[in-house]
């Protein structure tokens, strides 16, 4: 995500990249749980993420953390 800052990466791509080799079937919920855990470690307020943003219906994007608006 950091290497692709500003680009939205689809959930399917992230699942394929993270769970490689030996993982025949990984529920996409595993990605949601992993993102939640990452936010818990990276974000000041995980419920209002500044860095790891969800793009509804598509996937996730990494932002610079600058305030919008």
CSV table of N, CA and C in Angstrom, one decimal:
chain,number,residue,atom,x,y,z
A,1,UNK,N,0.8,-1.2,0.0
A,1,UNK,CA,0.0,0.0,0.0
A,1,UNK,C,0.9,1.3,0.0
A,2,UNK,N,1.9,1.3,0.8
A,2,UNK,CA,2.8,2.4,0.9
A,2,UNK,C,3.5,2.7,-0.4
A,3,UNK,N,3.9,1.6,-1.1
A,3,UNK,CA,4.6,1.8,-2.4
A,3,UNK,C,3.6,2.3,-3.5
A,4,UNK,N,2.3,2.1,-3.2
A,4,UNK,CA,1.3,2.6,-4.2
A,4,UNK,C,0.5,3.7,-3.6
A,5,UNK,N,1.2,4.6,-2.8
A,5,UNK,CA,0.5,5.7,-2.1
A,5,UNK,C,-0.4,6.5,-3.1
A,6,UNK,N,-1.6,6.7,-2.7
A,6,UNK,CA,-2.5,7.5,-3.6
A,6,UNK,C,-3.3,6.7,-4.6
A,7,UNK,N,-2.9,5.4,-4.8
A,7,UNK,CA,-3.7,4.5,-5.7
A,7,UNK,C,-4.5,3.6,-4.9
A,8,UNK,N,-5.8,3.4,-5.3
A,8,UNK,CA,-6.6,2.4,-4.7
A,8,UNK,C,-6.3,1.1,-5.2
A,9,UNK,N,-6.0,0.2,-4.2
A,9,UNK,CA,-5.7,-1.2,-4.6
A,9,UNK,C,-7.0,-2.1,-4.3
A,10,UNK,N,-7.4,-2.8,-5.3
A,10,UNK,CA,-8.6,-3.7,-5.1
A,10,UNK,C,-8.4,-4.8,-4.0
A,11,UNK,N,-9.4,-5.1,-3.3
A,11,UNK,CA,-9.4,-6.1,-2.3
A,11,UNK,C,-8.8,-7.4,-2.8
A,12,UNK,N,-9.2,-7.8,-4.0
A,12,UNK,CA,-8.7,-9.1,-4.6
A,12,UNK,C,-7.2,-9.1,-4.8
A,13,UNK,N,-6.7,-8.0,-5.2
A,13,UNK,CA,-5.2,-7.9,-5.4
A,13,UNK,C,-4.5,-8.0,-4.1
A,14,UNK,N,-5.0,-7.3,-3.1
A,14,UNK,CA,-4.4,-7.4,-1.8
A,14,UNK,C,-4.4,-8.8,-1.2
A,15,UNK,N,-5.5,-9.4,-1.3
A,15,UNK,CA,-5.6,-10.8,-0.8
A,15,UNK,C,-4.6,-11.7,-1.6
A,16,UNK,N,-4.5,-11.6,-2.9
A,16,UNK,CA,-3.5,-12.4,-3.6
A,16,UNK,C,-2.1,-12.1,-3.2
A,17,UNK,N,-1.8,-10.8,-3.0
A,17,UNK,CA,-0.4,-10.4,-2.6
A,17,UNK,C,0.0,-10.8,-1.2
A,18,UNK,N,-1.0,-10.7,-0.3
A,18,UNK,CA,-0.7,-11.0,1.1
A,18,UNK,C,-0.6,-12.5,1.4
A,19,UNK,N,-1.6,-13.2,0.9
A,19,UNK,CA,-1.7,-14.6,1.2
A,19,UNK,C,-1.3,-15.4,0.0
A,20,UNK,N,0.0,-15.5,-0.2
A,20,UNK,CA,0.5,-16.3,-1.3
A,20,UNK,C,1.1,-17.6,-0.8
A,21,UNK,N,1.2,-18.6,-1.7
A,21,UNK,CA,1.8,-19.9,-1.4
A,21,UNK,C,1.0,-20.6,-0.4
A,22,UNK,N,0.3,-21.7,-0.8
A,22,UNK,CA,-0.3,-22.6,0.2
A,22,UNK,C,-1.7,-22.2,0.6
A,23,UNK,N,-2.1,-20.9,0.3
A,23,UNK,CA,-3.4,-20.5,0.7
A,23,UNK,C,-4.4,-20.7,-0.5
A,24,UNK,N,-5.0,-21.8,-0.5
A,24,UNK,CA,-5.9,-22.1,-1.6
A,24,UNK,C,-7.2,-21.2,-1.6
A,25,UNK,N,-7.7,-21.0,-0.4
A,25,UNK,CA,-8.9,-20.1,-0.3
A,25,UNK,C,-8.8,-19.3,0.9
A,26,UNK,N,-8.8,-18.0,0.8
A,26,UNK,CA,-8.8,-17.1,1.9
A,26,UNK,C,-10.0,-16.2,1.8
A,27,UNK,N,-10.8,-16.2,2.9
A,27,UNK,CA,-12.0,-15.4,3.0
A,27,UNK,C,-11.6,-13.9,2.9
A,28,UNK,N,-12.3,-13.1,2.2
A,28,UNK,CA,-12.0,-11.7,2.1
A,28,UNK,C,-12.1,-11.0,3.5
A,29,UNK,N,-12.9,-11.6,4.4
A,29,UNK,CA,-13.0,-11.1,5.7
A,29,UNK,C,-11.6,-11.1,6.4
A,30,UNK,N,-10.7,-12.0,6.0
A,30,UNK,CA,-9.4,-12.0,6.6
A,30,UNK,C,-8.7,-10.7,6.3
A,31,UNK,N,-8.9,-10.1,5.1
A,31,UNK,CA,-8.3,-8.8,4.8
A,31,UNK,C,-8.9,-7.7,5.7
A,32,UNK,N,-10.2,-7.7,5.9
A,32,UNK,CA,-10.8,-6.7,6.7
A,32,UNK,C,-10.3,-6.7,8.1
A,33,UNK,N,-10.1,-8.0,8.7
A,33,UNK,CA,-9.6,-8.1,10.0
A,33,UNK,C,-8.1,-7.6,10.1
A,34,UNK,N,-7.3,-7.9,9.1
A,34,UNK,CA,-5.9,-7.5,9.0
A,34,UNK,C,-5.8,-6.0,8.9
A,35,UNK,N,-6.7,-5.4,8.1
A,35,UNK,CA,-6.7,-3.9,8.0
A,35,UNK,C,-7.1,-3.3,9.3
A,36,UNK,N,-8.1,-3.8,10.0
A,36,UNK,CA,-8.5,-3.3,11.3
A,36,UNK,C,-7.3,-3.4,12.3
A,37,UNK,N,-6.6,-4.5,12.3
A,37,UNK,CA,-5.5,-4.6,13.2
A,37,UNK,C,-4.3,-3.6,12.9
A,38,UNK,N,-4.1,-3.5,11.6
A,38,UNK,CA,-3.1,-2.5,11.2
A,38,UNK,C,-3.5,-1.1,11.6
A,39,UNK,N,-4.7,-0.7,11.4
A,39,UNK,CA,-5.2,0.6,11.9
A,39,UNK,C,-5.0,0.8,13.4
A,40,UNK,N,-5.3,-0.3,14.1
A,40,UNK,CA,-5.1,-0.2,15.6
A,40,UNK,C,-3.7,0.1,16.0
A,41,UNK,N,-2.7,-0.3,15.1
A,41,UNK,CA,-1.3,-0.1,15.5
A,41,UNK,C,-0.8,1.2,14.9
A,42,UNK,N,-1.4,1.7,13.7
A,42,UNK,CA,-0.8,2.8,13.0
A,42,UNK,C,-1.6,4.1,13.2
A,43,UNK,N,-2.8,4.1,13.5
A,43,UNK,CA,-3.7,5.3,13.6
A,43,UNK,C,-3.9,5.8,15.0
A,44,UNK,N,-3.9,7.1,15.2
A,44,UNK,CA,-4.2,7.7,16.5
A,44,UNK,C,-5.6,7.3,16.9
A,45,UNK,N,-6.5,7.5,15.9
A,45,UNK,CA,-8.0,7.1,16.1
A,45,UNK,C,-8.3,6.1,15.0
A,46,UNK,N,-8.2,4.8,15.3
A,46,UNK,CA,-8.5,3.8,14.2
A,46,UNK,C,-9.9,4.0,13.6
A,47,UNK,N,-10.9,4.5,14.3
A,47,UNK,CA,-12.2,4.6,13.7
A,47,UNK,C,-12.3,5.7,12.7
A,48,UNK,N,-11.3,6.6,12.8
A,48,UNK,CA,-11.2,7.7,11.8
A,48,UNK,C,-9.8,7.7,11.2
A,49,UNK,N,-9.6,6.8,10.3
A,49,UNK,CA,-8.2,6.6,9.8
A,49,UNK,C,-7.7,7.8,8.9
A,50,UNK,N,-6.5,8.1,9.1
A,50,UNK,CA,-5.8,9.2,8.3
A,50,UNK,C,-5.0,8.6,7.2
A,51,UNK,N,-4.4,7.4,7.4
A,51,UNK,CA,-3.5,6.8,6.5
A,51,UNK,C,-4.0,5.7,5.7
A,52,UNK,N,-4.6,4.7,6.3
A,52,UNK,CA,-5.2,3.5,5.6
A,52,UNK,C,-6.7,3.7,5.4
A,53,UNK,N,-7.0,4.2,4.2
A,53,UNK,CA,-8.4,4.5,4.0
A,53,UNK,C,-9.1,3.4,3.2
A,54,UNK,N,-10.4,3.2,3.5
A,54,UNK,CA,-11.3,2.3,2.7
A,54,UNK,C,-11.9,3.1,1.6
A,55,UNK,N,-11.9,2.5,0.4
A,55,UNK,CA,-12.6,3.0,-0.8
A,55,UNK,C,-13.7,2.0,-1.0
A,56,UNK,N,-14.9,2.4,-0.5
A,56,UNK,CA,-16.1,1.5,-0.5
A,56,UNK,C,-16.3,0.8,-1.8
A,57,UNK,N,-16.5,-0.5,-1.7
A,57,UNK,CA,-16.8,-1.3,-2.9
A,57,UNK,C,-15.6,-1.6,-3.8
A,58,UNK,N,-14.4,-1.1,-3.4
A,58,UNK,CA,-13.2,-1.3,-4.3
A,58,UNK,C,-12.1,-1.9,-3.5
A,59,UNK,N,-11.6,-1.2,-2.5
A,59,UNK,CA,-10.4,-1.7,-1.8
A,59,UNK,C,-9.9,-0.7,-0.8
A,60,UNK,N,-8.6,-0.6,-0.7
A,60,UNK,CA,-7.9,0.3,0.2
A,60,UNK,C,-6.9,1.2,-0.5
A,61,UNK,N,-6.6,2.3,0.2
A,61,UNK,CA,-5.6,3.2,-0.3
A,61,UNK,C,-4.8,3.8,0.8
A,62,UNK,N,-3.5,4.1,0.6
A,62,UNK,CA,-2.6,4.7,1.6
A,62,UNK,C,-2.5,6.2,1.3
A,63,UNK,N,-2.8,7.0,2.2
A,63,UNK,CA,-2.7,8.5,2.0
A,63,UNK,C,-1.5,9.0,2.8
A,64,UNK,N,-1.2,10.3,2.6
A,64,UNK,CA,-0.1,10.9,3.3
A,64,UNK,C,-0.5,11.3,4.8
A,65,UNK,N,-1.7,11.3,5.1
A,65,UNK,CA,-2.2,11.6,6.4
A,65,UNK,C,-2.5,13.1,6.6
A,66,UNK,N,-2.3,13.9,5.5
A,66,UNK,CA,-2.6,15.3,5.7
A,66,UNK,C,-4.1,15.5,5.8
A,67,UNK,N,-4.5,16.5,6.5
A,67,UNK,CA,-5.9,16.8,6.7
A,67,UNK,C,-6.5,17.2,5.4
A,68,UNK,N,-7.7,16.7,5.2
A,68,UNK,CA,-8.4,17.1,3.9
A,68,UNK,C,-9.3,18.4,4.2
A,69,UNK,N,-9.5,19.1,3.2
A,69,UNK,CA,-10.5,20.2,3.3
A,69,UNK,C,-9.8,21.5,3.4
